[in-house]
PDB file of C-alpha atoms and ligand atoms in Angstrom:
ATOM      1  CA  MET A  37      -3.522   2.768 -26.647  1.00 54.00           C
ATOM      2  CA  SER A  38      -0.904   3.736 -24.112  1.00 66.00           C
ATOM      3  CA  LYS A  39      -0.653   1.538 -21.050  1.00 92.00           C
ATOM      4  CA  GLY A  40      -2.142   2.498 -17.715  1.00 96.00           C
ATOM      5  CA  ARG A  41       0.118   3.514 -14.868  1.00 97.00           C
ATOM      6  CA  LEU A  42       0.637   1.220 -11.916  1.00 98.00           C
ATOM      7  CA  PHE A  43       0.762   2.680  -8.382  1.00 98.00           C
ATOM      8  CA  ILE A  44       1.844   0.511  -5.486  1.00 98.00           C
ATOM      9  CA  VAL A  45       0.751   1.972  -2.175  1.00 98.00           C
ATOM     10  CA  SER A  46       1.920   0.655   1.183  1.00 97.00           C
ATOM     11  CA  ALA A  47       1.190   1.902   4.662  1.00 96.00           C
ATOM     12  CA  PRO A  48       1.089   0.299   8.067  1.00 91.00           C
ATOM     13  CA  SER A  49      -2.491  -0.312   9.222  1.00 80.00           C
ATOM     14  CA  GLY A  50      -3.893   2.717  10.984  1.00 76.00           C
ATOM     15  CA  CYS A  51      -2.162   5.164   8.621  1.00 82.00           C
ATOM     16  CA  GLY A  52      -5.332   6.416   6.977  1.00 84.00           C
ATOM     17  CA  LYS A  53      -4.442   4.842   3.629  1.00 89.00           C
ATOM     18  CA  GLY A  54      -8.053   4.114   2.663  1.00 90.00           C
ATOM     19  CA  THR A  55      -9.228   7.662   3.338  1.00 92.00           C
ATOM     20  CA  ILE A  56      -6.340   9.204   1.397  1.00 95.00           C
ATOM     21  CA  LEU A  57      -6.793   6.946  -1.626  1.00 95.00           C
ATOM     22  CA  ALA A  58     -10.558   7.479  -1.774  1.00 93.00           C
ATOM     23  CA  GLU A  59     -10.010  11.240  -1.850  1.00 95.00           C
ATOM     24  CA  VAL A  60      -7.068  11.226  -4.284  1.00 95.00           C
ATOM     25  CA  PHE A  61      -8.811   9.050  -6.861  1.00 94.00           C
ATOM     26  CA  LYS A  62     -12.316  10.467  -6.348  1.00 93.00           C
ATOM     27  CA  ASP A  63     -12.503  12.132  -9.764  1.00 90.00           C
ATOM     28  CA  ARG A  64     -10.087   9.904 -11.625  1.00 93.00           C
ATOM     29  CA  LYS A  65     -10.665   6.736 -13.563  1.00 93.00           C
ATOM     30  CA  VAL A  66      -8.810   4.065 -11.674  1.00 95.00           C
ATOM     31  CA  TYR A  67      -8.915   0.350 -11.026  1.00 96.00           C
ATOM     32  CA  TYR A  68      -8.371  -0.802  -7.440  1.00 96.00           C
ATOM     33  CA  SER A  69      -7.055  -4.312  -7.511  1.00 97.00           C
ATOM     34  CA  VAL A  70      -9.050  -6.620  -5.214  1.00 97.00           C
ATOM     35  CA  SER A  71      -6.661  -9.007  -3.474  1.00 98.00           C
ATOM     36  CA  CYS A  72      -7.192 -12.568  -2.375  1.00 98.00           C
ATOM     37  CA  THR A  73      -6.671 -13.328   1.291  1.00 98.00           C
ATOM     38  CA  THR A  74      -6.918 -16.296   3.595  1.00 98.00           C
ATOM     39  CA  ARG A  75      -7.958 -14.132   6.557  1.00 96.00           C
ATOM     40  CA  GLY A  76     -11.643 -13.923   7.412  1.00 96.00           C
ATOM     41  CA  PRO A  77     -13.698 -10.786   6.690  1.00 96.00           C
ATOM     42  CA  ARG A  78     -13.777  -8.089   9.392  1.00 90.00           C
ATOM     43  CA  GLU A  79     -17.080  -6.589  10.361  1.00 89.00           C
ATOM     44  CA  GLY A  80     -18.423  -4.515   7.492  1.00 93.00           C
ATOM     45  CA  GLU A  81     -16.106  -5.994   4.841  1.00 94.00           C
ATOM     46  CA  LYS A  82     -17.599  -7.490   1.704  1.00 96.00           C
ATOM     47  CA  GLU A  83     -16.523 -10.349  -0.556  1.00 97.00           C
ATOM     48  CA  GLY A  84     -15.312  -9.017  -3.908  1.00 96.00           C
ATOM     49  CA  VAL A  85     -15.145  -5.446  -2.608  1.00 95.00           C
ATOM     50  CA  ASN A  86     -12.518  -5.472   0.151  1.00 94.00           C
ATOM     51  CA  TYR A  87     -11.042  -8.857  -0.699  1.00 97.00           C
ATOM     52  CA  HIS A  88     -11.749 -12.225  -2.221  1.00 98.00           C
ATOM     53  CA  TYR A  89     -11.825 -14.417   0.876  1.00 98.00           C
ATOM     54  CA  ILE A  90     -10.404 -17.825  -0.021  1.00 98.00           C
ATOM     55  CA  THR A  91      -9.073 -20.895   1.773  1.00 98.00           C
ATOM     56  CA  GLU A  92      -5.388 -21.796   2.072  1.00 98.00           C
ATOM     57  CA  LYS A  93      -6.019 -24.646  -0.351  1.00 98.00           C
ATOM     58  CA  GLN A  94      -7.483 -22.298  -2.947  1.00 98.00           C
ATOM     59  CA  PHE A  95      -4.585 -19.906  -2.341  1.00 98.00           C
ATOM     60  CA  SER A  96      -2.021 -22.678  -2.960  1.00 98.00           C
ATOM     61  CA  GLN A  97      -3.844 -23.651  -6.109  1.00 98.00           C
ATOM     62  CA  MET A  98      -3.647 -20.092  -7.429  1.00 98.00           C
ATOM     63  CA  ILE A  99       0.095 -20.049  -6.707  1.00 98.00           C
ATOM     64  CA  GLU A 100       0.482 -23.290  -8.678  1.00 98.00           C
ATOM     65  CA  GLU A 101      -1.498 -21.866 -11.578  1.00 98.00           C
ATOM     66  CA  ASN A 102       0.737 -18.773 -11.566  1.00 98.00           C
ATOM     67  CA  GLY A 103      -2.337 -16.682 -10.883  1.00 98.00           C
ATOM     68  CA  PHE A 104      -0.668 -14.065  -8.667  1.00 98.00           C
ATOM     69  CA  LEU A 105       1.351 -11.038  -9.705  1.00 98.00           C
ATOM     70  CA  GLU A 106       2.771 -11.233  -6.167  1.00 98.00           C
ATOM     71  CA  TYR A 107       1.850 -12.799  -2.862  1.00 98.00           C
ATOM     72  CA  ALA A 108       3.077 -12.686   0.722  1.00 98.00           C
ATOM     73  CA  GLN A 109       2.362 -13.865   4.211  1.00 96.00           C
ATOM     74  CA  PHE A 110       1.447 -11.122   6.662  1.00 93.00           C
ATOM     75  CA  SER A 111       0.329 -11.417  10.260  1.00 84.00           C
ATOM     76  CA  GLY A 112      -0.309 -15.136   9.875  1.00 89.00           C
ATOM     77  CA  ASN A 113      -2.415 -14.890   6.706  1.00 95.00           C
ATOM     78  CA  TYR A 114      -1.710 -14.998   2.983  1.00 98.00           C
ATOM     79  CA  TYR A 115      -2.429 -12.096   0.666  1.00 98.00           C
ATOM     80  CA  GLY A 116      -2.046 -12.006  -3.122  1.00 98.00           C
ATOM     81  CA  THR A 117      -2.754  -9.806  -6.128  1.00 98.00           C
ATOM     82  CA  PRO A 118      -4.647 -11.622  -8.908  1.00 98.00           C
ATOM     83  CA  LYS A 119      -2.470 -11.137 -11.988  1.00 98.00           C
ATOM     84  CA  LYS A 120      -5.003 -11.365 -14.817  1.00 97.00           C
ATOM     85  CA  ALA A 121      -7.260  -8.448 -13.815  1.00 97.00           C
ATOM     86  CA  VAL A 122      -4.323  -6.096 -13.206  1.00 97.00           C
ATOM     87  CA  MET A 123      -2.573  -6.885 -16.496  1.00 97.00           C
ATOM     88  CA  GLU A 124      -5.818  -6.495 -18.432  1.00 97.00           C
ATOM     89  CA  LYS A 125      -6.567  -3.079 -16.921  1.00 97.00           C
ATOM     90  CA  LEU A 126      -3.033  -1.843 -17.601  1.00 97.00           C
ATOM     91  CA  GLU A 127      -3.269  -3.078 -21.204  1.00 97.00           C
ATOM     92  CA  GLN A 128      -6.542  -1.174 -21.546  1.00 97.00           C
ATOM     93  CA  GLY A 129      -4.741   1.996 -20.461  1.00 96.00           C
ATOM     94  CA  ILE A 130      -6.445   2.168 -17.072  1.00 97.00           C
ATOM     95  CA  ASP A 131      -4.416   3.417 -14.099  1.00 96.00           C
ATOM     96  CA  THR A 132      -4.301   0.744 -11.407  1.00 97.00           C
ATOM     97  CA  VAL A 133      -3.675   0.880  -7.664  1.00 97.00           C
ATOM     98  CA  LEU A 134      -2.342  -1.955  -5.516  1.00 98.00           C
ATOM     99  CA  GLU A 135      -2.653  -1.533  -1.746  1.00 97.00           C
ATOM    100  CA  ILE A 136      -0.162  -4.113  -0.576  1.00 97.00           C
ATOM    101  CA  GLU A 137       2.495  -4.661   2.078  1.00 96.00           C
ATOM    102  CA  THR A 138       6.210  -4.230   1.488  1.00 97.00           C
ATOM    103  CA  ASN A 139       7.252  -7.775   0.490  1.00 97.00           C
ATOM    104  CA  GLY A 140       4.619  -7.888  -2.233  1.00 98.00           C
ATOM    105  CA  ALA A 141       5.444  -4.345  -3.293  1.00 98.00           C
ATOM    106  CA  PHE A 142       9.083  -5.227  -4.039  1.00 98.00           C
ATOM    107  CA  GLN A 143       8.030  -8.337  -5.975  1.00 98.00           C
ATOM    108  CA  VAL A 144       5.843  -6.183  -8.238  1.00 98.00           C
ATOM    109  CA  LYS A 145       8.546  -3.530  -8.704  1.00 98.00           C
ATOM    110  CA  GLU A 146      10.943  -6.231  -9.848  1.00 97.00           C
ATOM    111  CA  LYS A 147       8.480  -7.500 -12.464  1.00 97.00           C
ATOM    112  CA  ILE A 148       7.183  -4.067 -13.495  1.00 97.00           C
ATOM    113  CA  PRO A 149       9.999  -1.557 -12.874  1.00 96.00           C
ATOM    114  CA  GLU A 150       7.976   1.420 -14.137  1.00 96.00           C
ATOM    115  CA  ALA A 151       5.461   0.930 -11.295  1.00 97.00           C
ATOM    116  CA  VAL A 152       5.485   3.885  -8.892  1.00 98.00           C
ATOM    117  CA  MET A 153       5.947   2.903  -5.241  1.00 98.00           C
ATOM    118  CA  ILE A 154       4.467   5.203  -2.627  1.00 98.00           C
ATOM    119  CA  PHE A 155       4.679   4.723   1.140  1.00 98.00           C
ATOM    120  CA  ILE A 156       2.426   6.538   3.619  1.00 97.00           C
ATOM    121  CA  LEU A 157       4.064   7.232   6.982  1.00 96.00           C
ATOM    122  CA  PRO A 158       2.313   7.721  10.311  1.00 93.00           C
ATOM    123  CA  PRO A 159       3.627  10.727  12.297  1.00 91.00           C
ATOM    124  CA  SER A 160       5.220   8.398  14.836  1.00 92.00           C
ATOM    125  CA  ILE A 161       5.065   4.827  16.078  1.00 92.00           C
ATOM    126  CA  SER A 162       3.284   5.979  19.246  1.00 91.00           C
ATOM    127  CA  GLU A 163       0.655   7.865  17.236  1.00 89.00           C
ATOM    128  CA  LEU A 164       0.085   4.779  15.088  1.00 90.00           C
ATOM    129  CA  GLU A 165      -0.493   2.739  18.231  1.00 91.00           C
ATOM    130  CA  ARG A 166      -2.979   5.330  19.489  1.00 90.00           C
ATOM    131  CA  ARG A 167      -4.902   5.255  16.174  1.00 86.00           C
ATOM    132  CA  LEU A 168      -5.070   1.456  16.169  1.00 86.00           C
ATOM    133  CA  ARG A 169      -6.445   1.474  19.692  1.00 89.00           C
ATOM    134  CA  LYS A 170      -9.014   4.137  18.813  1.00 87.00           C
ATOM    135  CA  ARG A 171     -10.242   2.054  15.847  1.00 79.00           C
ATOM    136  CA  GLY A 172     -11.164  -0.638  18.336  1.00 78.00           C
ATOM    137  CA  THR A 173     -11.225  -3.520  15.832  1.00 75.00           C
ATOM    138  CA  GLU A 174      -8.220  -5.367  17.289  1.00 79.00           C
ATOM    139  CA  ASP A 175      -7.347  -6.762  20.707  1.00 86.00           C
ATOM    140  CA  GLU A 176      -4.180  -5.720  22.588  1.00 90.00           C
ATOM    141  CA  ALA A 177      -2.071  -8.655  21.385  1.00 90.00           C
ATOM    142  CA  THR A 178      -2.976  -7.898  17.763  1.00 86.00           C
ATOM    143  CA  ILE A 179      -2.229  -4.210  18.263  1.00 89.00           C
ATOM    144  CA  ALA A 180       1.229  -5.046  19.645  1.00 90.00           C
ATOM    145  CA  LYS A 181       1.863  -7.299  16.647  1.00 89.00           C
ATOM    146  CA  ARG A 182       0.682  -4.655  14.178  1.00 87.00           C
ATOM    147  CA  VAL A 183       2.939  -2.042  15.790  1.00 91.00           C
ATOM    148  CA  SER A 184       6.001  -4.242  15.488  1.00 92.00           C
ATOM    149  CA  GLU A 185       5.104  -5.094  11.881  1.00 92.00           C
ATOM    150  CA  ALA A 186       4.670  -1.388  11.186  1.00 93.00           C
ATOM    151  CA  GLU A 187       8.199  -0.714  12.430  1.00 95.00           C
ATOM    152  CA  GLY A 188       9.573  -3.325  10.050  1.00 95.00           C
ATOM    153  CA  GLU A 189       7.627  -1.856   7.144  1.00 95.00           C
ATOM    154  CA  ILE A 190       8.660   1.731   7.898  1.00 96.00           C
ATOM    155  CA  LYS A 191      12.313   0.620   7.866  1.00 96.00           C
ATOM    156  CA  ARG A 192      11.785  -0.611   4.311  1.00 97.00           C
ATOM    157  CA  SER A 193      10.123   2.617   3.212  1.00 97.00           C
ATOM    158  CA  PHE A 194      13.638   3.963   2.460  1.00 96.00           C
ATOM    159  CA  GLU A 195      13.565   1.777  -0.649  1.00 97.00           C
ATOM    160  CA  TYR A 196      10.279   3.173  -2.003  1.00 98.00           C
ATOM    161  CA  ASP A 197      10.185   5.808  -4.757  1.00 97.00           C
ATOM    162  CA  TYR A 198       8.166   8.295  -2.703  1.00 98.00           C
ATOM    163  CA  VAL A 199       7.217   8.751   0.925  1.00 97.00           C
ATOM    164  CA  ILE A 200       4.511  11.002   2.279  1.00 96.00           C
ATOM    165  CA  MET A 201       3.626  11.810   5.855  1.00 95.00           C
ATOM    166  CA  ASN A 202       0.062  11.561   7.117  1.00 94.00           C
ATOM    167  CA  ASP A 203       0.054  13.720  10.236  1.00 91.00           C
ATOM    168  CA  ASP A 204      -2.695  15.837   8.767  1.00 93.00           C
ATOM    169  CA  LEU A 205      -5.152  14.509   6.188  1.00 94.00           C
ATOM    170  CA  ASP A 206      -5.496  17.454   3.767  1.00 96.00           C
ATOM    171  CA  PRO A 207      -1.783  18.060   3.184  1.00 97.00           C
ATOM    172  CA  ALA A 208      -1.251  14.305   2.830  1.00 97.00           C
ATOM    173  CA  ILE A 209      -3.918  14.173   0.125  1.00 97.00           C
ATOM    174  CA  ALA A 210      -2.390  17.175  -1.662  1.00 97.00           C
ATOM    175  CA  ASP A 211       1.080  15.576  -1.506  1.00 97.00           C
ATOM    176  CA  PHE A 212      -0.221  12.311  -2.891  1.00 97.00           C
ATOM    177  CA  LYS A 213      -1.952  14.078  -5.790  1.00 96.00           C
ATOM    178  CA  GLU A 214       1.248  15.984  -6.529  1.00 96.00           C
ATOM    179  CA  ILE A 215       3.141  12.716  -6.832  1.00 97.00           C
ATOM    180  CA  ILE A 216       0.710  10.926  -9.107  1.00 96.00           C
ATOM    181  CA  ASP A 217       0.263  13.953 -11.346  1.00 95.00           C
ATOM    182  CA  ASN A 218       3.882  15.076 -11.567  1.00 95.00           C
ATOM    183  CA  TYR A 219       6.280  12.273 -10.699  1.00 94.00           C
ATOM    184  CA  ALA A 220       7.826  12.357 -14.167  1.00 91.00           C
ATOM    185  CA  ASP A 221       8.486  16.113 -14.073  1.00 95.00           C
ATOM    186  CA  PRO A 222      12.032  16.817 -12.790  1.00 93.00           C
ATOM    187  CA  ASP A 223      11.051  20.345 -11.695  1.00 95.00           C
ATOM    188  CA  ALA A 224       7.870  19.426  -9.823  1.00 95.00           C
ATOM    189  CA  ARG A 225       7.299  19.567  -6.068  1.00 96.00           C
ATOM    190  CA  ALA A 226       6.810  15.788  -6.282  1.00 96.00           C
ATOM    191  CA  GLN A 227      10.614  15.429  -6.349  1.00 95.00           C
ATOM    192  CA  GLY A 228      10.584  16.558  -2.710  1.00 95.00           C
ATOM    193  CA  PHE A 229       8.900  13.301  -1.671  1.00 97.00           C
ATOM    194  CA  LYS A 230      11.614  11.098  -3.171  1.00 96.00           C
ATOM    195  CA  THR A 231      13.342   8.834  -0.700  1.00 95.00           C
ATOM    196  CA  LYS A 232      16.704   9.867  -2.206  1.00 92.00           C
ATOM    197  CA  ASN A 233      16.040  13.221  -0.622  1.00 93.00           C
ATOM    198  CA  GLU A 234      17.971  13.766   2.644  1.00 95.00           C
ATOM    199  CA  GLN A 235      15.006  15.466   4.299  1.00 94.00           C
ATOM    200  CA  VAL A 236      12.747  12.485   3.545  1.00 96.00           C
ATOM    201  CA  LYS A 237      15.335  10.090   4.979  1.00 96.00           C
ATOM    202  CA  LYS A 238      15.466  12.188   8.132  1.00 95.00           C
ATOM    203  CA  MET A 239      11.667  12.180   8.375  1.00 95.00           C
ATOM    204  CA  ILE A 240      11.572   8.362   8.235  1.00 96.00           C
ATOM    205  CA  GLU A 241      14.266   8.123  10.918  1.00 95.00           C
ATOM    206  CA  GLU A 242      12.316  10.470  13.176  1.00 94.00           C
ATOM    207  CA  VAL A 243       9.114   8.427  12.833  1.00 94.00           C
ATOM    208  CA  LEU A 244      11.013   5.333  13.918  1.00 93.00           C
ATOM    209  CA  GLU A 245      12.511   7.078  16.949  1.00 91.00           C
ATOM    210  CA  LYS A 246       9.225   8.289  18.491  1.00 82.00           C
TER     211      LYS A 246
HETATM  212  P1  5GP B 293      -5.413  -6.184   6.371  1.00 63.56           P
HETATM  213  O1  5GP B 293      -5.503  -7.558   6.944  1.00 63.56           O
HETATM  214  O2  5GP B 293      -5.269  -5.131   7.448  1.00 63.56           O
HETATM  215  O3  5GP B 293      -6.535  -5.874   5.411  1.00 63.56           O
HETATM  216  O4  5GP B 293      -4.105  -6.120   5.490  1.00 63.56           O
HETATM  217  C1  5GP B 293      -2.865  -6.428   6.036  1.00 63.56           C
HETATM  218  C2  5GP B 293      -1.755  -5.992   5.085  1.00 63.56           C
HETATM  219  O5  5GP B 293      -1.810  -6.770   3.890  1.00 63.56           O
HETATM  220  C3  5GP B 293      -1.880  -4.529   4.646  1.00 63.56           C
HETATM  221  O6  5GP B 293      -0.591  -3.950   4.689  1.00 63.56           O
HETATM  222  C4  5GP B 293      -2.366  -4.634   3.224  1.00 63.56           C
HETATM  223  O7  5GP B 293      -1.945  -3.531   2.430  1.00 63.56           O
HETATM  224  C5  5GP B 293      -1.678  -5.905   2.771  1.00 63.56           C
HETATM  225  N1  5GP B 293      -2.280  -6.523   1.583  1.00 63.56           N
HETATM  226  C6  5GP B 293      -3.560  -6.491   1.172  1.00 63.56           C
HETATM  227  N2  5GP B 293      -3.705  -7.147   0.013  1.00 63.56           N
HETATM  228  C7  5GP B 293      -2.475  -7.599  -0.330  1.00 63.56           C
HETATM  229  C8  5GP B 293      -1.952  -8.352  -1.442  1.00 63.56           C
HETATM  230  O8  5GP B 293      -2.647  -8.715  -2.383  1.00 63.56           O
HETATM  231  N3  5GP B 293      -0.633  -8.627  -1.416  1.00 63.56           N
HETATM  232  C9  5GP B 293       0.195  -8.225  -0.422  1.00 63.56           C
HETATM  233  N4  5GP B 293       1.478  -8.545  -0.518  1.00 63.56           N
HETATM  234  N5  5GP B 293      -0.247  -7.524   0.632  1.00 63.56           N
HETATM  235  C10 5GP B 293      -1.567  -7.212   0.678  1.00 63.56           C
END
Protein backbone atom coordinates (compact mmCIF):
# COMPACT_ATOMS: atom_id res chain seq x y z
CA MET A 1 0.00 0.00 0.00
CA SER A 2 1.24 3.47 -0.79
CA LYS A 3 2.15 5.63 2.17
CA GLY A 4 -0.13 8.33 3.52
CA ARG A 5 0.73 11.96 2.98
CA LEU A 6 1.94 14.09 5.86
CA PHE A 7 0.69 17.69 6.20
CA ILE A 8 2.30 20.02 8.70
CA VAL A 9 0.08 22.98 9.47
CA SER A 10 1.22 25.99 11.47
CA ALA A 11 -0.60 29.17 12.32
CA PRO A 12 -0.36 31.68 15.12
CA SER A 13 -3.17 31.23 17.66
CA GLY A 14 -6.25 33.17 16.65
CA CYS A 15 -5.77 32.42 12.93
CA GLY A 16 -8.80 30.18 12.60
CA LYS A 17 -6.68 27.08 11.99
CA GLY A 18 -9.12 24.70 13.71
CA THR A 19 -12.12 25.91 11.72
CA ILE A 20 -10.26 25.69 8.40
CA LEU A 21 -8.93 22.19 9.06
CA ALA A 22 -12.30 20.85 10.20
CA GLU A 23 -13.88 22.08 6.97
CA VAL A 24 -11.05 20.99 4.64
CA PHE A 25 -10.91 17.44 5.98
CA LYS A 26 -14.65 17.04 6.61
CA ASP A 27 -15.16 14.44 3.88
CA ARG A 28 -11.67 13.01 3.78
CA LYS A 29 -10.12 10.16 5.68
CA VAL A 30 -7.44 11.72 7.81
CA TYR A 31 -5.62 11.17 11.07
CA TYR A 32 -5.12 14.21 13.31
CA SER A 33 -2.12 13.60 15.47
CA VAL A 34 -2.88 14.23 19.16
CA SER A 35 0.11 15.94 20.77
CA CYS A 36 1.42 15.68 24.29
CA THR A 37 1.69 18.89 26.26
CA THR A 38 2.72 19.98 29.72
CA ARG A 39 0.22 22.86 29.75
CA GLY A 40 -3.07 22.34 31.56
CA PRO A 41 -6.35 21.88 29.66
CA ARG A 42 -8.30 25.03 28.75
CA GLU A 43 -12.00 25.13 29.42
CA GLY A 44 -13.77 22.71 27.11
CA GLU A 45 -10.64 20.77 26.12
CA LYS A 46 -10.56 17.01 26.57
CA GLU A 47 -7.77 14.57 27.37
CA GLY A 48 -6.96 12.43 24.33
CA VAL A 49 -8.96 14.68 22.01
CA ASN A 50 -7.22 18.07 22.10
CA TYR A 51 -4.03 16.86 23.76
CA HIS A 52 -2.55 14.27 26.06
CA TYR A 53 -1.91 16.34 29.17
CA ILE A 54 1.25 15.07 30.85
CA THR A 55 3.72 16.24 33.48
CA GLU A 56 7.21 17.58 32.72
CA LYS A 57 8.61 14.37 34.18
CA GLN A 58 6.54 12.23 31.83
CA PHE A 59 7.54 14.51 28.96
CA SER A 60 11.26 14.08 29.76
CA GLN A 61 10.78 10.35 29.94
CA MET A 62 9.23 10.29 26.47
CA ILE A 63 12.18 12.30 25.13
CA GLU A 64 14.57 9.74 26.66
CA GLU A 65 12.62 6.88 25.13
CA ASN A 66 12.79 8.60 21.73
CA GLY A 67 9.01 8.70 21.71
CA PHE A 68 8.62 12.03 19.89
CA LEU A 69 8.81 12.73 16.18
CA GLU A 70 9.53 16.32 17.26
CA TYR A 71 9.09 18.45 20.34
CA ALA A 72 9.48 22.10 21.29
CA GLN A 73 8.97 24.59 24.05
CA PHE A 74 6.34 27.23 23.35
CA SER A 75 5.01 29.92 25.64
CA GLY A 76 6.56 28.27 28.68
CA ASN A 77 5.19 24.77 28.02
CA TYR A 78 6.42 21.70 26.17
CA TYR A 79 4.62 20.23 23.18
CA GLY A 80 5.49 17.05 21.29
CA THR A 81 4.19 14.77 18.55
CA PRO A 82 4.05 11.09 19.58
CA LYS A 83 6.07 9.30 16.91
CA LYS A 84 4.55 5.81 16.95
CA ALA A 85 0.95 6.73 16.07
CA VAL A 86 2.01 9.02 13.21
CA MET A 87 4.40 6.51 11.64
CA GLU A 88 1.82 3.74 11.89
CA LYS A 89 -0.89 5.80 10.18
CA LEU A 90 1.47 6.84 7.38
CA GLU A 91 2.51 3.20 6.88
CA GLN A 92 -1.17 2.27 6.64
CA GLY A 93 -1.57 4.81 3.84
CA ILE A 94 -3.61 7.25 5.92
CA ASP A 95 -3.08 10.98 5.36
CA THR A 96 -1.96 12.62 8.59
CA VAL A 97 -2.11 16.20 9.85
CA LEU A 98 0.18 17.76 12.45
CA GLU A 99 -0.90 21.10 13.90
CA ILE A 100 2.37 22.29 15.36
CA GLU A 101 4.44 25.44 15.80
CA THR A 102 7.36 26.38 13.60
CA ASN A 103 10.30 24.84 15.51
CA GLY A 104 8.62 21.45 15.54
CA ALA A 105 7.55 21.84 11.93
CA PHE A 106 11.15 22.24 10.72
CA GLN A 107 12.27 19.24 12.79
CA VAL A 108 9.66 17.07 11.05
CA LYS A 109 10.53 18.41 7.58
CA GLU A 110 14.15 17.47 8.17
CA LYS A 111 13.22 13.90 9.10
CA ILE A 112 10.45 13.52 6.50
CA PRO A 113 11.32 15.82 3.57
CA GLU A 114 8.24 14.84 1.55
CA ALA A 115 5.98 16.30 4.27
CA VAL A 116 4.02 19.30 2.98
CA MET A 117 4.35 22.42 5.15
CA ILE A 118 1.47 24.87 5.12
CA PHE A 119 1.31 28.14 7.05
CA ILE A 120 -1.93 30.05 7.68
CA LEU A 121 -1.49 33.82 7.89
CA PRO A 122 -3.72 36.28 9.72
CA PRO A 123 -4.58 39.39 7.65
CA SER A 124 -2.41 41.53 9.90
CA ILE A 125 -0.80 41.53 13.33
CA SER A 126 -3.40 44.03 14.58
CA GLU A 127 -6.27 41.85 13.35
CA LEU A 128 -4.73 38.84 15.09
CA GLU A 129 -4.60 40.82 18.32
CA ARG A 130 -8.25 41.79 17.91
CA ARG A 131 -9.28 38.14 17.35
CA LEU A 132 -7.36 36.96 20.41
CA ARG A 133 -9.06 39.59 22.54
CA LYS A 134 -12.48 38.66 21.17
CA ARG A 135 -11.90 34.98 22.04
CA GLY A 136 -11.60 36.07 25.65
CA THR A 137 -9.69 32.99 26.86
CA GLU A 138 -6.44 34.82 27.65
CA ASP A 139 -5.51 37.76 29.86
CA GLU A 140 -3.75 40.87 28.49
CA ALA A 141 -0.23 39.71 29.37
CA THR A 142 -0.82 36.40 27.58
CA ILE A 143 -2.28 38.19 24.57
CA ALA A 144 0.81 40.42 24.33
CA LYS A 145 3.03 37.34 24.52
CA ARG A 146 1.02 35.50 21.87
CA VAL A 147 1.21 38.50 19.54
CA SER A 148 4.98 38.70 19.82
CA GLU A 149 5.27 34.93 19.30
CA ALA A 150 3.02 35.24 16.26
CA GLU A 151 5.37 37.82 14.75
CA GLY A 152 8.29 35.45 15.17
CA GLU A 153 6.35 32.60 13.58
CA ILE A 154 5.14 34.69 10.64
CA LYS A 155 8.76 35.65 9.92
CA ARG A 156 9.56 31.96 9.56
CA SER A 157 6.61 31.33 7.26
CA PHE A 158 8.91 32.32 4.35
CA GLU A 159 10.52 28.91 4.74
CA TYR A 160 7.27 26.93 4.47
CA ASP A 161 6.20 25.22 1.23
CA TYR A 162 2.86 27.04 1.05
CA VAL A 163 1.26 30.04 2.68
CA ILE A 164 -2.41 30.92 2.67
CA MET A 165 -4.15 34.00 3.98
CA ASN A 166 -7.15 33.76 6.27
CA ASP A 167 -8.82 37.15 5.94
CA ASP A 168 -12.01 35.47 4.81
CA LEU A 169 -12.91 31.91 5.80
CA ASP A 170 -14.40 30.50 2.57
CA PRO A 171 -11.57 31.51 0.23
CA ALA A 172 -9.04 30.29 2.80
CA ILE A 173 -10.75 26.89 2.88
CA ALA A 174 -10.83 26.74 -0.93
CA ASP A 175 -7.12 27.67 -1.10
CA PHE A 176 -6.21 25.01 1.43
CA LYS A 177 -8.13 22.34 -0.48
CA GLU A 178 -6.41 23.40 -3.69
CA ILE A 179 -3.03 22.86 -2.07
CA ILE A 180 -3.70 19.44 -0.60
CA ASP A 181 -5.36 18.18 -3.77
CA ASN A 182 -2.94 19.62 -6.32
CA TYR A 183 0.42 20.44 -4.77
CA ALA A 184 2.20 17.95 -7.02
CA ASP A 185 0.70 19.37 -10.23
CA PRO A 186 3.04 22.00 -11.76
CA ASP A 187 0.15 23.64 -13.63
CA ALA A 188 -2.28 23.88 -10.71
CA ARG A 189 -3.42 27.04 -8.94
CA ALA A 190 -1.75 25.57 -5.84
CA GLN A 191 1.60 26.78 -7.23
CA GLY A 192 0.38 30.32 -6.52
CA PHE A 193 0.59 29.68 -2.77
CA LYS A 194 4.26 28.69 -2.86
CA THR A 195 6.53 30.84 -0.75
CA LYS A 196 8.98 31.03 -3.67
CA ASN A 197 6.37 33.17 -5.34
CA GLU A 198 7.15 36.92 -5.18
CA GLN A 199 3.52 37.81 -4.51
CA VAL A 200 3.38 35.45 -1.51
CA LYS A 201 6.59 36.96 -0.12
CA LYS A 202 5.06 40.41 -0.45
CA MET A 203 1.89 39.25 1.31
CA ILE A 204 3.90 37.98 4.30
CA GLU A 205 5.83 41.26 4.49
CA GLU A 206 2.59 43.24 4.47
CA VAL A 207 1.11 41.18 7.32
CA LEU A 208 4.18 41.92 9.41
CA GLU A 209 3.99 45.66 8.71
CA LYS A 210 0.38 46.19 9.85
P1 LIG B 1 -1.95 25.93 22.30
O1 LIG B 1 -1.37 26.01 23.68
O2 LIG B 1 -2.57 27.25 21.88
O3 LIG B 1 -2.89 24.77 22.13
O4 LIG B 1 -0.76 25.65 21.30
C1 LIG B 1 0.34 26.49 21.25
C2 LIG B 1 1.17 26.17 20.01
O5 LIG B 1 1.74 24.87 20.12
C3 LIG B 1 0.34 26.17 18.72
O6 LIG B 1 1.09 26.84 17.72
C4 LIG B 1 0.23 24.70 18.39
O7 LIG B 1 0.10 24.47 16.99
C5 LIG B 1 1.55 24.18 18.89
N1 LIG B 1 1.58 22.73 19.12
C6 LIG B 1 0.57 21.91 19.47
N2 LIG B 1 0.99 20.64 19.55
C7 LIG B 1 2.30 20.65 19.22
C8 LIG B 1 3.32 19.63 19.10
O8 LIG B 1 3.09 18.44 19.28
N3 LIG B 1 4.55 20.05 18.76
C9 LIG B 1 4.86 21.35 18.52
N4 LIG B 1 6.11 21.64 18.17
N5 LIG B 1 3.95 22.33 18.62
C10 LIG B 1 2.69 21.98 18.96
